[in-house]
Coordinates of C-alpha atoms in Angstrom, one line a residue:
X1 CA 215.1 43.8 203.3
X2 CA 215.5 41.5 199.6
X3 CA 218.2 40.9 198.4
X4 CA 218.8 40.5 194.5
X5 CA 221.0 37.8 192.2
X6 CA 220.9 38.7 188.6
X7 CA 221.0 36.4 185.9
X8 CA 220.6 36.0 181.8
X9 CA 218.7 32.6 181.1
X10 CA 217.6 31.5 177.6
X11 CA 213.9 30.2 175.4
X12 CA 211.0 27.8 173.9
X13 CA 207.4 26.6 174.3
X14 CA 206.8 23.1 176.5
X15 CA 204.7 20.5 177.8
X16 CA 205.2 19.7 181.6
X17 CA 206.7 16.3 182.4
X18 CA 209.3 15.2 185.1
X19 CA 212.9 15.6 183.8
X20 CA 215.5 13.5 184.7
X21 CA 219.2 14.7 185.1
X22 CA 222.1 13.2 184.6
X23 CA 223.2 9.7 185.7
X24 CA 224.8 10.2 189.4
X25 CA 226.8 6.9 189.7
X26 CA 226.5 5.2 192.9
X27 CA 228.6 2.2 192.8
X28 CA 230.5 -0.1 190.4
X29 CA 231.5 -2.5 192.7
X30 CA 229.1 -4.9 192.8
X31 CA 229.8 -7.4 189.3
X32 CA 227.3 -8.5 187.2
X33 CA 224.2 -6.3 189.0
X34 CA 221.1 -7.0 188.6
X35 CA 218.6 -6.0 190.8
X36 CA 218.6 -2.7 192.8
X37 CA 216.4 -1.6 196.5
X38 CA 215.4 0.7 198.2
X39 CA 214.9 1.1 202.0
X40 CA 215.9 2.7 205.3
X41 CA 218.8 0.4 206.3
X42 CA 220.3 2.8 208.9
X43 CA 217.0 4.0 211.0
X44 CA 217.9 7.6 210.1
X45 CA 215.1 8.2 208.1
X46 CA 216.6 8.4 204.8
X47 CA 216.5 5.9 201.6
X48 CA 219.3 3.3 201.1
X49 CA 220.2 2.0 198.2
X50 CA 220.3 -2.2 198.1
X51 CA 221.9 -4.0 195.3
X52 CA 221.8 -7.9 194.1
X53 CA 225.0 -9.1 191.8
X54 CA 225.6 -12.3 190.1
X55 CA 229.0 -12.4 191.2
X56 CA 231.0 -10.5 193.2
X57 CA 230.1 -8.4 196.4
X58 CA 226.8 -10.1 195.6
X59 CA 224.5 -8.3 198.4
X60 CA 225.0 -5.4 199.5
X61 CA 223.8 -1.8 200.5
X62 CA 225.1 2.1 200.0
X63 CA 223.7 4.3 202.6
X64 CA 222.1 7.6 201.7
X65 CA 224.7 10.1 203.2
X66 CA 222.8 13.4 203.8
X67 CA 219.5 12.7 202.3
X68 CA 220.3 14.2 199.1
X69 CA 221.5 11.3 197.3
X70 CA 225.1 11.2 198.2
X71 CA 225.9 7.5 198.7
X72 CA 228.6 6.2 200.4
X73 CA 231.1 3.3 199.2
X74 CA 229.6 -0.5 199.1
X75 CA 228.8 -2.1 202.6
X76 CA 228.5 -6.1 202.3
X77 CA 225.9 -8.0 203.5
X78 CA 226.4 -11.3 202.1
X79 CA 227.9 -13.7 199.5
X80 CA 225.2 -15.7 197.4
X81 CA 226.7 -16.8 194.2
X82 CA 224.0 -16.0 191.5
X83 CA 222.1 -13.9 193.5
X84 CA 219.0 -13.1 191.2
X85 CA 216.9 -10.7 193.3
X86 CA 216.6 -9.4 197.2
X87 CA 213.8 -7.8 199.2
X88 CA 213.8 -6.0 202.0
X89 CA 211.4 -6.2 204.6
X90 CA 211.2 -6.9 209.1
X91 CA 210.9 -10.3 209.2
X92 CA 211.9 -11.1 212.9
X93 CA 209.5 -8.1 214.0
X94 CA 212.1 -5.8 216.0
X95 CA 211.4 -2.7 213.9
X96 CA 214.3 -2.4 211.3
X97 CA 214.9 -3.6 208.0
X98 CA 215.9 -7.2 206.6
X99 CA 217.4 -8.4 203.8
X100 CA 216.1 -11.5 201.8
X101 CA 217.9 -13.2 198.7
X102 CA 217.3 -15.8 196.1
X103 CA 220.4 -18.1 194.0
X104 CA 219.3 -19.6 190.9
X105 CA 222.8 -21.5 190.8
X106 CA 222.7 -23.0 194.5
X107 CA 218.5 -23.0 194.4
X108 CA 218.6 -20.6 198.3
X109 CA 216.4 -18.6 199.9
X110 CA 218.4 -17.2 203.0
X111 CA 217.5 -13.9 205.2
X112 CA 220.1 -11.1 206.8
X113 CA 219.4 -10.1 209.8
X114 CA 220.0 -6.4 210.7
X115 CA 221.5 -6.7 214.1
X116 CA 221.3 -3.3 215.5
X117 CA 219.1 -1.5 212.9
X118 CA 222.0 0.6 211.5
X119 CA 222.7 -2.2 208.6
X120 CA 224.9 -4.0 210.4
X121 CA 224.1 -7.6 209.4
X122 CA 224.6 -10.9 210.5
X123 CA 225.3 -14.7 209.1
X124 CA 222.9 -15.8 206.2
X125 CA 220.1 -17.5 207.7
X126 CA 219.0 -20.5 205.0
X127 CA 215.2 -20.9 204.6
X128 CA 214.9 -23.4 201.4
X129 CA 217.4 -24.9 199.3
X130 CA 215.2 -26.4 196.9
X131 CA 214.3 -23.3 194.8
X132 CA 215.5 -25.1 192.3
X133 CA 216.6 -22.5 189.7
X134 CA 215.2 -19.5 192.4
X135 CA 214.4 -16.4 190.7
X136 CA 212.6 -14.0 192.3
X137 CA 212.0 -13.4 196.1
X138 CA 209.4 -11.0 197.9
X139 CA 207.8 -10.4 201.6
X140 CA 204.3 -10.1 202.2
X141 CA 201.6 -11.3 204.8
X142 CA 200.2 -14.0 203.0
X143 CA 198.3 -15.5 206.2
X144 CA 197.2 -12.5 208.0
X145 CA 198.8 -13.0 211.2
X146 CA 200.6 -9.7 211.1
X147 CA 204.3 -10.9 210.3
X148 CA 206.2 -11.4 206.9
X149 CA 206.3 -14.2 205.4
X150 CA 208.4 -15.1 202.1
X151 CA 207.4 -16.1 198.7
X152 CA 209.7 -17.7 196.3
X153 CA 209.6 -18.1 192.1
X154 CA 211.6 -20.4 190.6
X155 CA 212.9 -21.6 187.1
X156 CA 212.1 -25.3 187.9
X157 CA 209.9 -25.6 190.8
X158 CA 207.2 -23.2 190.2
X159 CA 206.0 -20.8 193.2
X160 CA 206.0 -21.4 196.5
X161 CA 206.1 -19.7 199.9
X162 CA 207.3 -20.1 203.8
X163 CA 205.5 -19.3 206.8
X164 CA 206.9 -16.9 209.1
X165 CA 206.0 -19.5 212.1
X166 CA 206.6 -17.4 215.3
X167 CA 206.9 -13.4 213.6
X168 CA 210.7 -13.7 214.4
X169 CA 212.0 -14.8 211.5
X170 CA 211.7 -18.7 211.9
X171 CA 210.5 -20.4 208.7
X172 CA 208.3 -23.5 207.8
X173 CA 209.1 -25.6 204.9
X174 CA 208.1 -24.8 201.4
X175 CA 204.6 -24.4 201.4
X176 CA 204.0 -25.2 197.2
X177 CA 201.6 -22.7 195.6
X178 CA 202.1 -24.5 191.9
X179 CA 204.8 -26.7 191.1
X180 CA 203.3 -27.4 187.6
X181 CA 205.0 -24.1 185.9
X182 CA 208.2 -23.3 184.6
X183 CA 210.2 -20.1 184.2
X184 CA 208.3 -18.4 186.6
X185 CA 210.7 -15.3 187.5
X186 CA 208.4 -12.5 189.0
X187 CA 206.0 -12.9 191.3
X188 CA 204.2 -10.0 193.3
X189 CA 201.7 -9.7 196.2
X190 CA 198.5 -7.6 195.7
X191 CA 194.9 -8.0 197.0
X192 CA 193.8 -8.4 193.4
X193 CA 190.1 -9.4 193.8
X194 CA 189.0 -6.5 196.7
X195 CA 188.7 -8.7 199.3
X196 CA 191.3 -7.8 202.0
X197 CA 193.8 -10.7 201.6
X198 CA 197.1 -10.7 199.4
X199 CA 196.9 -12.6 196.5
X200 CA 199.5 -13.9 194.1
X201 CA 200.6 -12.6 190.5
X202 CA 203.4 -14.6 188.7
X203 CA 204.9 -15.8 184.9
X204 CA 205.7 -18.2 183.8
X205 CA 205.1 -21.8 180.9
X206 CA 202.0 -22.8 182.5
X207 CA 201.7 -25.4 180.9
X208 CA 203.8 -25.3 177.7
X209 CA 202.3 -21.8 177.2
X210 CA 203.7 -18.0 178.4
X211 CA 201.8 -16.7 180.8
X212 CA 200.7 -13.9 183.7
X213 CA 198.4 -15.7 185.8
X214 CA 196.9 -15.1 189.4
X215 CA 196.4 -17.1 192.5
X216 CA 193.3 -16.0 194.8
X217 CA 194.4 -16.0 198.7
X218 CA 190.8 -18.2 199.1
X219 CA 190.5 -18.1 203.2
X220 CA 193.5 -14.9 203.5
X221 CA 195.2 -18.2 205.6
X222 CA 197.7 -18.4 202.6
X223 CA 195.7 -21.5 200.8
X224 CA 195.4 -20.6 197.0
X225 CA 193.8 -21.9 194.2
X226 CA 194.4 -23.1 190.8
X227 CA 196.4 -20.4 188.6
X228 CA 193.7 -17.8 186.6
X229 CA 194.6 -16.7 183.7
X230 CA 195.3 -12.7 182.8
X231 CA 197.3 -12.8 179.6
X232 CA 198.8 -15.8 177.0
X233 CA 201.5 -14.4 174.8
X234 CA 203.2 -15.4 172.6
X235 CA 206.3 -15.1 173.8
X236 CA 207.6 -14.7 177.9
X237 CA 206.9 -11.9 179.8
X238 CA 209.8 -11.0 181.3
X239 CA 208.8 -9.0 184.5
X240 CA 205.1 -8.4 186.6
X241 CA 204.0 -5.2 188.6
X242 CA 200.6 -4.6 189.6
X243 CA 199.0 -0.9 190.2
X244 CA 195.9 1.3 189.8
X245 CA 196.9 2.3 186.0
X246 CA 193.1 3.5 185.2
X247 CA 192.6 5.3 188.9
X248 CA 189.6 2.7 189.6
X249 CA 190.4 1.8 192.7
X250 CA 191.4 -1.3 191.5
X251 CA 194.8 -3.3 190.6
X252 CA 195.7 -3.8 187.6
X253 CA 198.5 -5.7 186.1
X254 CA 202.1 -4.3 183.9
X255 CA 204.4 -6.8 182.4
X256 CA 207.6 -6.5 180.1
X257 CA 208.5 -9.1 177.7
X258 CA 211.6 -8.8 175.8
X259 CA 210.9 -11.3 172.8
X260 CA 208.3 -8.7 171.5
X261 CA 209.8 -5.4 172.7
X262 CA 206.4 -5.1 174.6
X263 CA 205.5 -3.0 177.8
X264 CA 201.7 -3.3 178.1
X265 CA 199.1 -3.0 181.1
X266 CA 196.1 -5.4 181.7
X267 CA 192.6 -4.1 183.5
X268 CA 191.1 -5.7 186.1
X269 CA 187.9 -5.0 184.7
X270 CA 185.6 -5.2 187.9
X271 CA 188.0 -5.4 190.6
X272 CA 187.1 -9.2 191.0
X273 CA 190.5 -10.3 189.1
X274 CA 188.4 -11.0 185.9
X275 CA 190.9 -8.9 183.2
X276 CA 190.4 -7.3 180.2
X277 CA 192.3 -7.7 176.9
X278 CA 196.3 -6.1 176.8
X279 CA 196.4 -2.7 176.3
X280 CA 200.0 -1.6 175.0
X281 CA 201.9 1.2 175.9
X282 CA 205.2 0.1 173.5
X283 CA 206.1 -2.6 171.4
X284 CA 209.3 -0.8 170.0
X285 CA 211.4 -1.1 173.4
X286 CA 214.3 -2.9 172.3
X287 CA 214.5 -6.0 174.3
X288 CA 212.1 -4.9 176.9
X289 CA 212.8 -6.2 180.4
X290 CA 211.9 -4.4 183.5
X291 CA 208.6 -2.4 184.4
X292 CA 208.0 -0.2 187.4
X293 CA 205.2 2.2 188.1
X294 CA 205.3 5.3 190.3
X295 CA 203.9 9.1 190.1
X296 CA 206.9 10.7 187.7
X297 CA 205.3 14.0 186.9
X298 CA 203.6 15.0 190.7
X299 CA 200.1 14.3 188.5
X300 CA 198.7 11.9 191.1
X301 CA 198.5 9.0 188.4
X302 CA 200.8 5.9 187.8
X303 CA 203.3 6.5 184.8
X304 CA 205.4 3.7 184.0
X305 CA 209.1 2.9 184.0
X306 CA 210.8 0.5 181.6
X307 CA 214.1 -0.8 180.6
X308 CA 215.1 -2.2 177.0
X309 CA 218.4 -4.2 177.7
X310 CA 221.1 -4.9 175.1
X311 CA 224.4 -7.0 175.5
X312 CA 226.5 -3.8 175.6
X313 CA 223.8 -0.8 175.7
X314 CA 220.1 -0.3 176.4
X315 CA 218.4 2.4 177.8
X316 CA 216.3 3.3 180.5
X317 CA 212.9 4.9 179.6
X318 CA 209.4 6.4 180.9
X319 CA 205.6 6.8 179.7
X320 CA 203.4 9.4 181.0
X321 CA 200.5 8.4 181.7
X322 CA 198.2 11.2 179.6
X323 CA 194.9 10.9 181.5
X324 CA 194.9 9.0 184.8
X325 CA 193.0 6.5 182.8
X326 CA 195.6 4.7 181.5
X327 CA 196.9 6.7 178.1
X328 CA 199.9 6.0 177.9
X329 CA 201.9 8.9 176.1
X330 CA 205.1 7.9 173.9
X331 CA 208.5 6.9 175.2
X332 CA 210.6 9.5 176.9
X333 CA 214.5 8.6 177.3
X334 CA 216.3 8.9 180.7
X335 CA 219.4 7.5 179.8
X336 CA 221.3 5.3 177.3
X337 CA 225.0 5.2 179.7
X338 CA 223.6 1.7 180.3
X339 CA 224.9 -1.8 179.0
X340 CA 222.1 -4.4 179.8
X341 CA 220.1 -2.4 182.5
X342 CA 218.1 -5.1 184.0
X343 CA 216.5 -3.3 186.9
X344 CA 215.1 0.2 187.1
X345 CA 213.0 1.5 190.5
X346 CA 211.7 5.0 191.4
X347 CA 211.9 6.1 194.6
X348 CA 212.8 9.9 196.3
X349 CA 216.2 9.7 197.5
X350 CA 216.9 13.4 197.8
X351 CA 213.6 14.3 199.8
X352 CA 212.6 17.0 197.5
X353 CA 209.3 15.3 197.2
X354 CA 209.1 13.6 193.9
X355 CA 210.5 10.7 192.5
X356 CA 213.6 9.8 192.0
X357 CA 215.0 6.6 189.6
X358 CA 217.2 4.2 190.6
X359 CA 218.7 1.3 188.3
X360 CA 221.8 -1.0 188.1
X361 CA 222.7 -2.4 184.5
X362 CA 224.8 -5.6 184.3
X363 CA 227.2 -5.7 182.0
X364 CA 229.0 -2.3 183.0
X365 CA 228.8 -3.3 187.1
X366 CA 226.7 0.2 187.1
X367 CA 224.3 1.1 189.8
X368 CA 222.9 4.6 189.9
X369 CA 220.4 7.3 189.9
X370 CA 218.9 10.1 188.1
X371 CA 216.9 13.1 190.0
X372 CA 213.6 13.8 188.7
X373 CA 213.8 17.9 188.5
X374 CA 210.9 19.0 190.1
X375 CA 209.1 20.9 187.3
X376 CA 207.4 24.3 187.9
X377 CA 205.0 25.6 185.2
X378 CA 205.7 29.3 184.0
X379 CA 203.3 30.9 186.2
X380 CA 204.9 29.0 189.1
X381 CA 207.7 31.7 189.6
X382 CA 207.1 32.4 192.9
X383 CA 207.8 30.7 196.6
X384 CA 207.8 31.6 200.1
X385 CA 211.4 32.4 200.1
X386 CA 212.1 33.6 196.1
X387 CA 210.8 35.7 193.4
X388 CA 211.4 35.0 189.9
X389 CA 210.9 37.5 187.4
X390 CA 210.0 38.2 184.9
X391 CA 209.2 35.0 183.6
X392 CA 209.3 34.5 180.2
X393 CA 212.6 37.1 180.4
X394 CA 213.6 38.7 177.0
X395 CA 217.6 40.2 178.7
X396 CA 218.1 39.9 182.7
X397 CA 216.2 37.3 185.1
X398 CA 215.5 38.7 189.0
X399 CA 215.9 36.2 191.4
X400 CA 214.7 38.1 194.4
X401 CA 215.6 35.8 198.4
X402 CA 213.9 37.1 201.2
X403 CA 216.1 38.0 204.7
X404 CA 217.5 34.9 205.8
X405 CA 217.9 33.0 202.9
X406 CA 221.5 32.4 201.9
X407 CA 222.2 30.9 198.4
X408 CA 225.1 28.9 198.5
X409 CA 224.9 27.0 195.0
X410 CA 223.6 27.7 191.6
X411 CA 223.3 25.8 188.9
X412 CA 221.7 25.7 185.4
X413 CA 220.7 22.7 183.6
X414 CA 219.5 22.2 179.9
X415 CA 216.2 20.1 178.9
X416 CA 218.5 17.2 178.6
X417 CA 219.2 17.1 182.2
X418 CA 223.2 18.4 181.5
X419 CA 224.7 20.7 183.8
X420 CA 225.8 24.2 181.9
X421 CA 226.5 25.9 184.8
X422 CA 227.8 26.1 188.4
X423 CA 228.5 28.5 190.5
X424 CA 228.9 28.4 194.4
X425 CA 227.2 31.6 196.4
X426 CA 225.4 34.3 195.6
X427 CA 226.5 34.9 191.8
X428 CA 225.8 38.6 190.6
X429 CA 225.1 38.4 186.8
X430 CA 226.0 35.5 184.5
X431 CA 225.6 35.6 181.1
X432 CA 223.7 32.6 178.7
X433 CA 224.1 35.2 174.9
X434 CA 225.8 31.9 174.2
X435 CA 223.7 29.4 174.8
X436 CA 220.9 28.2 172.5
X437 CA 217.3 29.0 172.5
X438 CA 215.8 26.9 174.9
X439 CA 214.3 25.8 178.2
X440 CA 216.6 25.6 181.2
X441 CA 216.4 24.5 184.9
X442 CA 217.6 27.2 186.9
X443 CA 218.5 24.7 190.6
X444 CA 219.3 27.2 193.9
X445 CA 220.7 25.9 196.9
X446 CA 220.3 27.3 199.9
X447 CA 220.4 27.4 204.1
X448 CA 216.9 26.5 203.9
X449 CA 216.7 24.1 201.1
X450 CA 216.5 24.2 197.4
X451 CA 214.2 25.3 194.9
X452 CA 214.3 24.6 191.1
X453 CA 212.9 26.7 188.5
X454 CA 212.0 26.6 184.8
X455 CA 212.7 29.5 182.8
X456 CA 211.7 30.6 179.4
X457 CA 213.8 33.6 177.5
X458 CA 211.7 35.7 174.3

């Protein structure tokens, strides 16, 4: 036996691409954010949200309620003046998730420990206080010994890192990779030259001139060599991730710079670390600061996330990549609800299977997120528990649930990612005569899930 639901939607022609609703605020209670998480704090096999702040409640985490991106209230794990980034990793081995942090005003790296592996943490455990100006702060298995160990960047001391000695979480002294930089504020972990240890990407004035440079991991024991360069710009690139942008096999390097409004990509041309000249995916981002990469669109290539950041606005912003090759298409806005948005991750939060983003921006003491709408071409009107029809619909839209499936929520969103429309059960007929022509996102909730559809009207 089917059952029916009944409803007018409105029309026009489109090109796929992932489209992001709304901002869903998850917190302003952390002051002066500026770096956001994500990880399974809890053990319950959902995404947490982490957060760094500059100031008050400086880090802390939100846990993932029900899996669908409903957050709870801030839950404090320490107080680091000037926090400037965390990571979260095991770093004592017992199968749940640390927390690491780095203060550029008292020049820390300290560790949390999760004491129970539901994100209950314990004292600040120091492991340098001579980052001097620390920045940036990551985990990786730089020796090959199967534990964590930590890597530091820092304003005024260059790059350096600290063996996890015993796989519990006790640390050696800095280890210096290259104390001869300055400004160096990202630094990330990747085997960059194929063969089988981590080595080092980081930024910096090396010497007297901006720079992304390498380190190669020469014995995978954590002993590096001199600093290789990828780029010189002209002026400081803000920010470093490294993927597969051209689908090679290979890792290349993104970076953001904010003194040229510049997100760009270098290719590691042979997958030995040599790199080819920039190739440029903006340079009209308005103060561009942070880069991420993740699949947006379910395409099975890296598109790229971005943030422009502005004293009192900003946006947030994504570039498709076109080909799998590493086309960049032109910008697409998620949102511009954002004063100085230093920090922008992807991640899926509501377990719907694509990717969700994530960002905190500063000066409004914002951190939230913005669900990526799972897009279903026009043929695609048809699942194991509904049938869609007809599709494009000139007057009346069939949305036809098989026995046992029990809508309890519909909603309609517009190509903007704005909520028109919200009923709760099984809604008969609802009229659109007086909405626009348009695409819409027709979102049902049910017993057994949810399932979102795009619908066009003639």
């Amino acid at each position: 036996m089917m059952k029916y639901l009944l409803l007018l939607v409105p029309l026009v022609f489109f090109n796929g691409y992932s489209q992001f609703g709304p901002q869903q605020i998850i917190s302003t209670e952390a002051e002066l954010p500026v770096q956001v998480f994500t990880a399974d704090i809890d053990g319950d096999g959902k995404l947490d949200i982490l957060s760094a702040a500059r100031f008050k409640n400086n880090i802390a985490w939100y846990r993932n309620m029900d899996g669908n991106g409903t957050f709870s209230s801030l839950n404090l794990i320490g107080l680091l003046s000037e926090t400037k980034a965390i990571y979260a990793a095991d770093l004592d081995n017992d199968g749940d998730t640390d927390v690491l942090g780095v203060s550029s005003s008292l020049d820390r790296v300290v560790w949390y420990e999760n004491l129970d592996g539901l994100g209950n943490f314990g004292p600040e455990i120091g492991i340098a206080g001579n980052a001097d100006g620390g920045f940036s702060v990551i985990a990786a298995d730089l020796d090959g010994d199967g534990d964590n160990d930590v890597v530091s960047a820092s304003d005024n001391s260059g790059l350096a890192w600290h063996e996890n000695l015993d796989g519990s979480g006790d640390f050696s002294f800095r280890k210096i990779i290259d104390d001869n930089i300055l400004s160096s504020r990202s630094v990330v972990a990747a085997d960059l030259d194929g063969d089988g240890d981590l080595d080092l990407v980081g930024n910096g004035y090396a010497p007297g001139v901006a720079r992304i440079f390498w380190y190669e991991n020469l014995d995978g024991l954590g002993n590096f060599g001199p600093f290789r360069v990828i780029r010189d710009f002209s002026v400081y690139a803000n920010m470093l991730f490294v993927a597969d942008a051209d689908a090679d096999g290979d890792m290349d390097v993104f970076s953001a710079s904010n003194g040229d409004d510049e997100v760009a990509w270098h290719e590691n041309l042979d997958g030995l670390g040599n790199f080819g000249p920039k190739n440029i995916i903006t340079n009209s981002l308005p103060t561009a600061f942070a880069v991420y990469v993740a699949d947006l669109d379910n395409d099975n290539d890296m598109d790229v996330l971005a943030t422009g950041v502005e004293t009192f606005s900003g946006e947030v912003v994504w570039f498709e990549n076109l080909d799998g090759l590493g086309s960049f298409g032109g910008k697409q806005t998620i949102t511009t609800e954002v004063q100085s948005p230093r920090s922008v991750i992807a991640a899926d939060i509501d377990n719907d299977g694509d990717m969700d983003v994530i960002g905190s921006s500063q000066n409004d003491n914002k951190i939230a997120w913005y669900e990526n709408y799972t897009i279903l071409g026009v043929g695609e009107n048809e699942t194991n528990n509904f049938k869609v029809y007809p599709n494009p619909v000139s007057t009346i839209l069939n949305v036809q649930v098989e026995t046992g499936t029990a809508i309890t929520n519909i909603k309609l969103y517009d190509i903007f990612g704005r909520m028109l429309l919200k009923k709760e059960g099984e809604a008969l007929q609802i009229d659109f005569s007086n909405y626009a022509t348009g695409i819409y996102y027709l979102k049902l909730e049910t017993n057994n899930g949810e399932q979102i559809f795009k619908v066009i009207k003639e």
